[in-house]
CSV table of C-alpha atoms in Angstrom, one decimal:
chain,number,residue,atom,x,y,z
O,27,MET,CA,-33.7,-15.2,13.9
O,28,ALA,CA,-37.1,-14.1,15.9
O,29,PHE,CA,-36.0,-16.8,18.7
O,30,ALA,CA,-32.7,-15.0,18.3
O,31,ALA,CA,-33.7,-11.9,19.5
O,32,ILE,CA,-36.0,-12.8,21.8
O,33,ALA,CA,-33.5,-15.0,23.3
O,34,PHE,CA,-31.1,-11.8,22.7
O,35,VAL,CA,-32.8,-9.6,25.0
O,36,ALA,CA,-34.0,-12.1,27.8
O,37,LEU,CA,-30.3,-13.0,28.3
O,38,LEU,CA,-29.3,-9.1,28.4
O,39,LEU,CA,-32.2,-8.3,31.3
O,40,ILE,CA,-31.0,-11.3,33.4
O,41,GLY,CA,-27.7,-9.6,33.5
O,42,ILE,CA,-25.4,-11.5,31.6
O,43,PRO,CA,-22.5,-9.6,30.2
O,44,ILE,CA,-22.9,-8.6,26.2
O,45,ALA,CA,-20.0,-10.9,25.3
O,46,PHE,CA,-21.6,-14.2,26.5
O,47,VAL,CA,-25.0,-13.3,25.5
O,48,VAL,CA,-23.7,-12.6,21.6
O,49,GLY,CA,-21.5,-16.0,21.6
O,50,LEU,CA,-24.5,-18.0,23.3
O,51,VAL,CA,-27.0,-16.7,20.5
O,52,SER,CA,-24.1,-17.1,17.7
O,53,MET,CA,-23.9,-20.8,18.9
O,54,GLY,CA,-27.5,-21.6,19.0
O,55,LEU,CA,-27.7,-20.0,15.6
O,56,MET,CA,-24.7,-22.4,14.1
O,57,PHE,CA,-26.3,-24.9,15.5
O,58,ASP,CA,-29.3,-24.7,14.2
O,59,ALA,CA,-28.2,-24.0,10.5
O,60,GLY,CA,-25.9,-27.1,10.2
O,61,GLY,CA,-25.8,-29.2,13.8
O,62,PRO,CA,-22.6,-30.3,15.5
O,63,ARG,CA,-20.3,-29.6,12.4
O,64,PHE,CA,-21.2,-26.2,12.3
O,65,MET,CA,-20.1,-26.0,15.9
O,66,LEU,CA,-16.4,-26.8,15.0
O,67,LEU,CA,-16.5,-23.3,13.1
O,68,VAL,CA,-16.8,-21.5,16.3
O,69,PRO,CA,-13.4,-21.5,17.4
O,70,GLN,CA,-12.2,-20.2,14.2
O,71,ARG,CA,-14.1,-17.7,13.8
O,72,VAL,CA,-13.7,-16.3,17.4
O,73,PHE,CA,-10.2,-16.2,16.4
O,74,ALA,CA,-10.7,-14.6,13.0
O,75,GLY,CA,-12.6,-12.4,14.7
O,76,LEU,CA,-9.6,-10.5,16.8
O,77,ASN,CA,-6.9,-11.8,13.9
O,78,VAL,CA,-7.0,-8.4,12.9
O,79,PHE,CA,-4.0,-5.9,12.9
O,80,THR,CA,-6.3,-2.4,13.0
O,81,ILE,CA,-7.7,-3.6,16.0
O,82,MET,CA,-4.4,-3.8,17.9
O,83,ALA,CA,-4.3,0.0,17.9
O,84,ILE,CA,-6.6,-0.4,20.8
O,85,PRO,CA,-5.1,-1.6,23.8
O,86,PHE,CA,-2.2,0.9,22.9
O,87,PHE,CA,-5.0,3.8,22.9
O,88,PHE,CA,-6.0,2.7,26.3
O,89,LEU,CA,-2.7,2.8,27.5
O,90,ALA,CA,-2.0,5.9,26.1
O,91,ALA,CA,-5.3,7.4,28.0
O,92,GLU,CA,-4.0,5.9,30.9
O,93,LEU,CA,-0.5,6.9,31.0
O,94,MET,CA,-1.5,10.7,30.2
O,95,THR,CA,-3.6,10.4,33.0
O,96,ALA,CA,-1.3,9.2,35.2
O,97,SER,CA,1.4,12.1,34.2
O,98,ARG,CA,-0.9,14.4,35.3
O,99,ALA,CA,-1.0,16.1,31.7
O,100,ILE,CA,-4.4,16.5,32.0
O,101,GLU,CA,-4.1,19.8,34.2
O,102,ASP,CA,-1.9,21.1,32.0
O,103,ILE,CA,-5.2,20.7,29.3
O,104,VAL,CA,-7.7,22.1,31.8
O,105,LYS,CA,-5.4,25.3,32.7
O,106,PHE,CA,-4.5,25.7,28.8
O,107,ALA,CA,-8.4,25.4,28.2
O,108,ASP,CA,-8.9,28.0,30.9
O,109,ALA,CA,-6.3,30.5,29.5
O,110,LEU,CA,-8.2,30.0,26.1
O,111,VAL,CA,-11.8,30.7,26.9
O,112,GLY,CA,-11.7,31.0,30.8
O,113,ARG,CA,-12.9,34.9,30.5
O,114,LEU,CA,-16.3,34.3,28.4
O,115,ARG,CA,-19.4,34.8,30.0
O,116,GLY,CA,-19.7,31.5,31.6
O,117,GLY,CA,-16.3,30.7,30.9
O,118,LEU,CA,-16.1,27.3,33.3
O,119,ALA,CA,-18.8,26.1,31.3
O,120,HIS,CA,-16.7,26.6,27.9
O,121,VAL,CA,-13.7,25.6,29.6
O,122,ASN,CA,-15.4,22.2,30.9
O,123,ILE,CA,-16.3,21.8,26.7
O,124,MET,CA,-12.8,22.6,25.9
O,125,ALA,CA,-11.0,20.4,27.7
O,126,SER,CA,-13.0,17.7,27.1
O,127,ALA,CA,-12.0,18.1,23.1
O,128,LEU,CA,-8.7,18.5,24.1
O,129,PHE,CA,-8.6,15.4,26.3
O,130,SER,CA,-10.4,13.4,23.5
O,131,THR,CA,-7.7,13.8,21.4
O,132,MET,CA,-6.0,11.4,23.7
O,133,SER,CA,-8.4,9.2,25.3
O,134,GLY,CA,-10.8,8.5,22.3
O,135,SER,CA,-13.6,7.3,25.1
O,136,ALA,CA,-16.4,9.3,26.6
O,137,LEU,CA,-16.6,7.7,29.9
O,138,ALA,CA,-12.7,7.9,30.1
O,139,ASP,CA,-13.7,11.8,29.9
O,140,ILE,CA,-15.9,11.7,32.6
O,141,ALA,CA,-13.9,9.1,34.7
O,142,THR,CA,-11.0,11.7,34.5
O,143,LEU,CA,-12.4,15.4,34.0
O,144,GLY,CA,-16.0,14.8,35.6
O,145,SER,CA,-15.3,15.1,39.5
O,146,ILE,CA,-12.6,18.3,38.4
O,147,GLU,CA,-14.9,20.3,36.2
O,148,ILE,CA,-18.1,19.5,38.4
O,149,ARG,CA,-16.4,20.6,41.5
O,150,ALA,CA,-15.0,23.6,39.9
O,151,MET,CA,-18.1,25.1,38.5
O,152,GLU,CA,-20.1,24.5,41.8
O,153,THR,CA,-17.5,26.6,43.5
O,154,MET,CA,-18.0,29.2,41.2
O,155,GLY,CA,-21.7,29.3,41.4
O,156,TYR,CA,-23.1,26.9,38.8
O,157,ASP,CA,-26.0,24.6,39.5
O,158,ARG,CA,-24.7,21.1,40.3
O,159,ARG,CA,-27.0,19.5,37.7
O,160,PHE,CA,-26.1,22.3,34.9
O,161,ALA,CA,-22.5,21.3,35.4
O,162,THR,CA,-23.2,17.3,35.4
O,163,ALA,CA,-25.3,17.6,32.4
O,164,LEU,CA,-22.7,19.6,30.4
O,165,THR,CA,-19.8,17.5,31.4
O,166,VAL,CA,-22.4,14.6,30.4
O,167,ALA,CA,-23.0,16.1,27.1
O,168,SER,CA,-19.3,16.9,26.4
O,169,SER,CA,-17.9,13.9,27.3
O,170,ILE,CA,-19.1,12.4,23.7
O,171,VAL,CA,-17.1,14.7,21.7
O,172,GLY,CA,-14.4,12.6,23.2
O,173,ALA,CA,-15.9,9.3,21.1
O,174,ILE,CA,-16.1,11.0,17.7
O,175,ILE,CA,-12.5,12.8,17.6
O,176,PRO,CA,-9.4,11.0,16.6
O,177,PRO,CA,-8.2,8.8,17.8
O,178,SER,CA,-11.4,7.4,18.6
O,179,ILE,CA,-12.2,3.5,19.4
O,180,ILE,CA,-15.9,3.5,18.2
O,181,LEU,CA,-14.2,4.6,14.9
O,182,MET,CA,-11.6,2.6,15.3
O,183,LEU,CA,-13.8,-0.5,15.5
O,184,TYR,CA,-16.4,0.5,12.6
O,185,ALA,CA,-13.3,0.6,10.4
O,186,SER,CA,-12.3,-3.0,11.5
O,187,VAL,CA,-16.1,-4.3,11.6
O,188,ALA,CA,-17.1,-2.5,8.0
O,189,GLN,CA,-13.4,-3.0,6.2
O,190,VAL,CA,-13.0,0.9,5.5
O,191,SER,CA,-9.9,3.0,5.7
O,192,VAL,CA,-8.8,4.0,9.0
O,193,ALA,CA,-7.3,7.1,7.9
O,194,ALA,CA,-10.8,8.4,6.3
O,195,ILE,CA,-12.9,7.9,8.8
O,196,PHE,CA,-10.0,9.5,11.5
O,197,LEU,CA,-10.2,12.5,9.2
O,198,ALA,CA,-14.3,12.3,8.5
O,199,SER,CA,-14.9,12.8,12.1
O,200,ILE,CA,-12.9,16.3,12.3
O,201,VAL,CA,-15.8,18.7,11.1
O,202,PRO,CA,-18.4,16.7,13.0
O,203,GLY,CA,-16.5,16.9,16.2
O,204,ALA,CA,-15.5,20.7,15.5
O,205,MET,CA,-19.6,21.1,15.2
O,206,LEU,CA,-20.8,19.5,18.2
O,207,ILE,CA,-18.1,21.4,20.3
O,208,GLY,CA,-19.6,24.9,18.7
O,209,LEU,CA,-23.2,23.9,18.8
O,210,LEU,CA,-22.7,23.0,22.9
O,211,MET,CA,-20.5,26.1,23.0
O,212,MET,CA,-23.0,28.1,21.4
O,213,LEU,CA,-26.3,26.8,24.0
O,214,VAL,CA,-23.7,28.0,27.1
O,215,VAL,CA,-23.9,31.3,25.5
O,216,VAL,CA,-27.3,31.5,25.3
O,217,LEU,CA,-27.9,29.9,28.8
O,218,ALA,CA,-25.3,32.2,30.0
O,219,ARG,CA,-26.9,35.2,29.0
O,220,LYS,CA,-30.0,33.8,30.3
O,221,TYR,CA,-29.0,33.0,33.3
O,222,ASP,CA,-26.2,35.3,33.8
O,223,PHE,CA,-23.2,32.5,34.6
O,224,PRO,CA,-19.7,34.0,36.1
O,225,ARG,CA,-16.6,34.5,34.3
O,226,ARG,CA,-12.7,34.7,34.9
O,227,GLU,CA,-12.6,38.4,35.7
O,228,ARG,CA,-8.4,38.2,36.3
O,229,ARG,CA,-6.7,38.1,33.1
O,230,TYR,CA,-3.8,36.1,32.2
O,231,SER,CA,-0.5,38.4,31.4
O,232,ALA,CA,1.4,37.2,28.5
O,233,LYS,CA,4.2,35.5,30.1
O,234,GLU,CA,1.2,33.8,32.2
O,235,PHE,CA,-0.2,32.7,29.0
O,236,MET,CA,3.3,31.7,27.2
O,237,THR,CA,3.8,29.4,30.3
O,238,ILE,CA,0.5,27.7,30.0
O,239,SER,CA,0.8,27.1,26.3
O,240,VAL,CA,4.0,25.4,26.8
O,241,ASP,CA,3.2,23.1,29.5
O,242,ALA,CA,0.2,22.0,27.3
O,243,ALA,CA,2.3,21.9,23.9
O,244,LEU,CA,3.4,18.6,24.6
O,245,PRO,CA,0.3,16.7,25.6
O,246,LEU,CA,-1.2,18.1,22.7
O,247,ALA,CA,1.1,17.5,20.0
O,248,MET,CA,0.4,13.7,20.6
O,249,PRO,CA,-2.9,13.5,18.5
O,250,VAL,CA,-0.5,15.8,15.7
O,251,ILE,CA,1.6,13.0,15.9
O,252,ILE,CA,-1.0,10.3,15.4
O,253,LEU,CA,-3.2,11.7,12.5
O,254,GLY,CA,-0.2,13.1,11.0
O,255,GLY,CA,1.6,10.3,10.7
O,256,ILE,CA,-1.4,7.8,9.4
O,257,LEU,CA,-2.7,10.7,6.9
O,258,SER,CA,1.1,11.1,5.8
O,259,GLY,CA,1.7,7.2,5.2
O,260,VAL,CA,4.6,7.4,7.7
O,261,PHE,CA,3.0,4.4,9.9
O,262,THR,CA,-0.1,2.7,10.5
O,263,ALA,CA,-3.2,3.2,13.0
O,264,THR,CA,-2.0,0.5,15.2
O,265,GLU,CA,1.7,1.5,14.7
O,266,ALA,CA,0.5,5.1,15.4
O,267,ALA,CA,-1.3,4.2,18.5
O,268,ALA,CA,2.4,2.2,19.6
O,269,VAL,CA,4.2,5.4,19.2
O,270,ALA,CA,1.8,7.1,21.0
O,271,VAL,CA,2.7,5.1,24.1
O,272,ALA,CA,6.2,5.5,23.4
O,273,TYR,CA,5.9,9.2,23.4
O,274,ILE,CA,3.7,9.8,26.8
O,275,LEU,CA,6.1,7.5,28.4
O,276,VAL,CA,9.1,10.1,27.1
O,277,ILE,CA,7.4,12.7,28.3
O,278,GLY,CA,6.0,11.3,31.8
O,279,LEU,CA,8.9,9.7,32.5
O,280,PHE,CA,11.9,12.0,31.4
O,281,VAL,CA,10.6,15.4,30.6
O,282,LYS,CA,8.3,16.4,33.0
O,283,ARG,CA,9.4,13.5,34.9
O,284,THR,CA,5.5,13.1,36.4
O,285,LEU,CA,5.1,9.5,36.0
O,286,LYS,CA,6.4,7.3,38.1
O,287,PRO,CA,7.8,3.7,36.8
O,288,SER,CA,5.6,2.3,39.8
O,289,ASP,CA,2.8,3.9,38.0
O,290,ILE,CA,3.0,1.7,34.8
O,291,PRO,CA,1.9,-1.7,35.9
O,292,GLY,CA,-1.8,-0.2,36.9
O,293,CYS,CA,-1.9,1.9,33.7
O,294,MET,CA,-1.4,-1.2,31.7
O,295,LEU,CA,-3.7,-3.7,34.2
O,296,ARG,CA,-6.6,-0.7,33.4
O,297,ALA,CA,-6.2,-0.6,29.7
O,298,GLY,CA,-5.6,-5.0,29.6
O,299,VAL,CA,-9.4,-5.0,31.3
O,300,MET,CA,-10.9,-2.4,29.5
O,301,THR,CA,-9.5,-4.0,26.3
O,302,SER,CA,-10.7,-7.6,27.0
O,303,VAL,CA,-14.4,-6.6,27.3
O,304,ILE,CA,-14.2,-4.8,23.6
O,305,PHE,CA,-12.5,-8.0,22.2
O,306,MET,CA,-14.3,-10.5,24.1
O,307,VAL,CA,-17.7,-8.7,22.1
O,308,LEU,CA,-15.4,-8.6,19.0
O,309,ALA,CA,-14.9,-12.4,19.4
O,310,THR,CA,-18.2,-13.6,19.8
O,311,ALA,CA,-19.9,-11.4,17.5
O,312,ASN,CA,-17.5,-12.8,14.4
O,313,VAL,CA,-19.3,-16.1,14.6
O,314,PHE,CA,-22.6,-14.1,14.7
O,315,GLY,CA,-21.0,-12.0,11.8
O,316,TRP,CA,-20.2,-15.1,9.8
O,317,TYR,CA,-23.6,-16.8,10.3
O,318,ILE,CA,-26.2,-13.8,9.1
O,319,GLY,CA,-23.2,-13.6,5.9
O,320,LEU,CA,-24.3,-17.4,5.4
O,321,GLU,CA,-28.0,-16.7,5.6
O,322,ARG,CA,-27.4,-13.8,3.6
O,323,ILE,CA,-29.7,-11.6,6.4
O,324,PRO,CA,-28.1,-8.3,5.3
O,325,GLU,CA,-29.4,-8.2,1.5
O,326,ASN,CA,-32.6,-9.6,2.7
O,327,ILE,CA,-33.1,-6.6,5.3
O,328,ALA,CA,-31.8,-4.0,2.6
O,329,GLN,CA,-34.5,-5.4,0.1
O,330,SER,CA,-37.2,-4.8,2.5
O,331,LEU,CA,-36.1,-1.2,3.8
O,332,ILE,CA,-35.3,0.0,0.4
O,333,GLY,CA,-38.6,-1.3,-0.6
O,334,VAL,CA,-40.0,0.9,2.3
O,335,ALA,CA,-37.8,4.0,1.8
O,336,SER,CA,-36.0,4.3,-1.8
O,337,ASP,CA,-34.2,7.7,-0.7
O,338,PRO,CA,-31.1,7.2,0.6
O,339,VAL,CA,-31.7,10.2,3.1
O,340,VAL,CA,-35.2,8.9,4.5
O,341,LEU,CA,-33.1,4.8,4.6
O,342,LEU,CA,-30.8,6.8,6.7
O,343,LEU,CA,-33.3,8.5,9.0
O,344,LEU,CA,-34.6,5.0,9.6
O,345,ILE,CA,-31.8,3.5,10.4
O,346,VAL,CA,-30.8,6.4,12.8
O,347,GLY,CA,-34.1,5.6,14.6
O,348,VAL,CA,-33.3,2.4,15.0
O,349,LEU,CA,-29.8,3.0,16.0
O,350,LEU,CA,-31.2,5.8,19.0
O,351,LEU,CA,-33.1,2.7,20.1
O,352,VAL,CA,-30.6,0.4,20.4
O,353,GLY,CA,-28.1,2.5,22.1
O,354,MET,CA,-30.5,3.3,24.9
O,355,PHE,CA,-29.9,-0.6,26.1
O,356,MET,CA,-26.7,-1.5,24.8
O,357,ASP,CA,-22.9,-0.3,25.2
O,358,SER,CA,-22.0,1.9,22.1
O,359,GLY,CA,-18.9,-0.4,21.0
O,360,ALA,CA,-20.7,-3.7,21.7
O,361,ALA,CA,-23.6,-2.2,19.4
O,362,LEU,CA,-21.8,-1.3,16.6
O,363,ILE,CA,-20.0,-4.3,16.9
O,364,VAL,CA,-23.5,-6.3,16.7
O,365,MET,CA,-25.3,-4.1,14.1
O,366,ALA,CA,-22.6,-3.0,11.6
O,367,PRO,CA,-22.4,-6.2,10.0
O,368,ILE,CA,-26.0,-5.6,9.6
O,369,LEU,CA,-26.4,-2.3,8.9
O,370,ALA,CA,-23.6,-1.5,6.7
O,371,PRO,CA,-24.4,-3.5,3.8
O,372,VAL,CA,-27.8,-2.1,4.0
O,373,ALA,CA,-26.7,1.6,4.1
O,374,VAL,CA,-24.6,0.6,0.9
O,375,SER,CA,-27.1,-0.9,-0.8
O,376,GLY,CA,-29.6,2.2,-0.2
O,377,GLY,CA,-26.7,4.8,-1.8
O,378,ILE,CA,-25.1,5.8,1.3
O,379,HIS,CA,-21.2,6.4,1.5
O,380,PRO,CA,-20.0,3.6,4.1
O,381,ILE,CA,-17.9,6.5,5.3
O,382,HIS,CA,-20.9,8.7,6.2
O,383,PHE,CA,-22.4,6.2,7.6
O,384,GLY,CA,-20.0,5.1,9.7
O,385,ILE,CA,-19.8,8.6,11.3
O,386,VAL,CA,-24.0,8.4,11.5
O,387,MET,CA,-23.8,5.6,13.2
O,388,ALA,CA,-20.9,6.2,15.2
O,389,LEU,CA,-22.1,9.8,16.8
O,390,THR,CA,-25.9,7.9,17.2
O,391,LEU,CA,-24.6,5.5,19.3
O,392,VAL,CA,-22.5,7.3,21.1
O,393,VAL,CA,-25.7,9.9,21.8
O,394,GLY,CA,-27.3,6.6,23.5
O,395,LEU,CA,-24.4,6.5,26.1
O,396,THR,CA,-26.2,9.6,27.4
O,397,THR,CA,-29.6,8.7,27.6
O,398,PRO,CA,-31.8,6.6,30.1
O,399,PRO,CA,-32.4,3.8,30.9
O,400,VAL,CA,-28.6,2.2,30.5
O,401,GLY,CA,-27.1,5.3,29.8
O,402,PRO,CA,-23.2,4.9,31.0
O,403,CYS,CA,-22.3,8.2,31.0
O,404,LEU,CA,-25.2,9.1,32.7
O,405,PHE,CA,-24.2,6.4,35.5
O,406,ALA,CA,-20.8,7.7,35.6
O,407,ALA,CA,-22.0,11.0,35.8
O,408,ALA,CA,-24.5,10.0,38.7
O,409,SER,CA,-21.7,8.4,40.8
O,410,VAL,CA,-19.4,11.9,40.4
O,411,SER,CA,-21.4,14.3,41.1
O,412,LYS,CA,-23.9,11.8,43.9
O,413,LEU,CA,-27.2,13.2,41.5
O,414,ARG,CA,-30.1,11.1,40.8
O,415,ILE,CA,-29.9,9.3,37.1
O,416,GLU,CA,-33.6,11.0,36.6
O,417,THR,CA,-32.1,14.6,37.6
O,418,ILE,CA,-29.1,14.4,35.4
O,419,SER,CA,-31.0,13.3,32.5
O,420,PHE,CA,-34.0,16.6,33.2
O,421,ALA,CA,-31.3,18.8,33.0
O,422,MET,CA,-29.6,17.4,29.9
O,423,LEU,CA,-33.0,18.4,27.7
O,424,PRO,CA,-31.6,21.4,25.9
O,425,PHE,CA,-28.7,19.0,25.3
O,426,TYR,CA,-30.6,16.1,23.9
O,427,ALA,CA,-32.4,18.7,21.7
O,428,ILE,CA,-28.5,19.7,20.4
O,429,GLN,CA,-27.8,16.0,19.8
O,430,VAL,CA,-30.5,15.7,17.5
O,431,VAL,CA,-30.2,19.0,15.7
O,432,PHE,CA,-26.8,17.4,15.2
O,433,LEU,CA,-27.7,13.9,13.9
O,434,LEU,CA,-30.2,15.5,11.6
O,435,MET,CA,-27.6,18.0,9.7
O,436,LEU,CA,-25.4,15.1,9.6
O,437,VAL,CA,-28.0,12.7,8.0
O,438,LEU,CA,-29.4,15.5,5.7
O,439,VAL,CA,-25.5,17.0,4.3
O,440,PRO,CA,-23.1,14.0,4.2
O,441,GLU,CA,-20.5,16.5,2.9
O,442,ILE,CA,-20.1,17.2,6.5
O,443,SER,CA,-18.1,14.2,7.2
O,444,LEU,CA,-17.1,13.5,3.2
O,445,ALA,CA,-15.5,16.7,2.2
O,446,LEU,CA,-12.0,16.0,4.2
O,447,PRO,CA,-11.5,12.7,3.5
O,448,ARG,CA,-12.4,13.5,-0.4
O,449,MET,CA,-10.3,16.6,-0.3
O,450,ALA,CA,-7.2,14.2,0.8
O,451,GLY,CA,-8.0,12.1,-1.5
O,452,LEU,CA,-8.9,8.9,0.5
O,453,ILE,CA,-12.2,8.6,-0.8
O,454,ASN,CA,-13.7,9.0,-4.4
């Protein structure tokens, strides 16, 4: 395993894609464990990694987000966010956070949030007199909400890898997501008073507010349909994703008529490319997962860590430290697929609820999206704002502090994530 770890890091450093790195290292471990006869198991485990009904929801959610963007529903969402909080001091900063929260109920991805909303939000804030560095940092910080509020791609991956209920983990993410939004808005309130941020002076009339709300109601009904259908048992997570695609097609093509039939092939192509990246990692990681199970590696790690930290809180803090380090160098989805089979059993052995651990793990890795040296959200924001990574990272310091406080709250108070699924009877 020491040789495998060195090979893993070396292959990553020379620029080989993560799916091939995991595959090559896993094949080497399989050959070492059983010779050529174990190599015959590789294609079987690759297929088994993708032969999971739950993960079929991922391409549908990607396609739903692409169709929502193509149908220009995002404009209605931004207007609705502005109508809600635009009059506050630092209104556009609050709109930035609120728009990310609303869009996250459709995209499930932090990168999708920046790619779709980033240029709109940063340009609008700069026009209103905000510093470009602050606008970009806020856009990066608020984007991680998209990775935690349902439907969340990273939570779908955890549910598949750790074999937990999708409904339970989606419900468990609602309170943490709302808390993160609240903490970000509280920070903006403090900074707005200190730096006298501008606000929208014009008031919307009741008629204007109603019109904006009606326009936004149809796209915002999608997450209600998804989560309501899953929790009520009307359909599974995969069926919910397919229903979401059908719903958006009906809205875009026939109700709002902002989606053209010629837009659909491009949406399908982009969704297919994003899906292939995740599925390749899932397929090769299943080979690695089978090997570590064969060698009882999670049990050995659990015994070692529990020997060092018998208290569940201390154990979880140690794991969070490891995940923060991993998240600085690996994409969150790939890191979760590789690390969850190792760390989830360790956490459960240490007395940590798998749903609570899933929320903490997902959020810790998502924070890594915003941290140098490899934070994908930083690079996406840099391409939009034309600022250097170092400049954005320095402007992110207050938001990093908020993220650390938030992670500590999640670790120390498990009921933040467990209360709702427990009330719903989804967990004990």
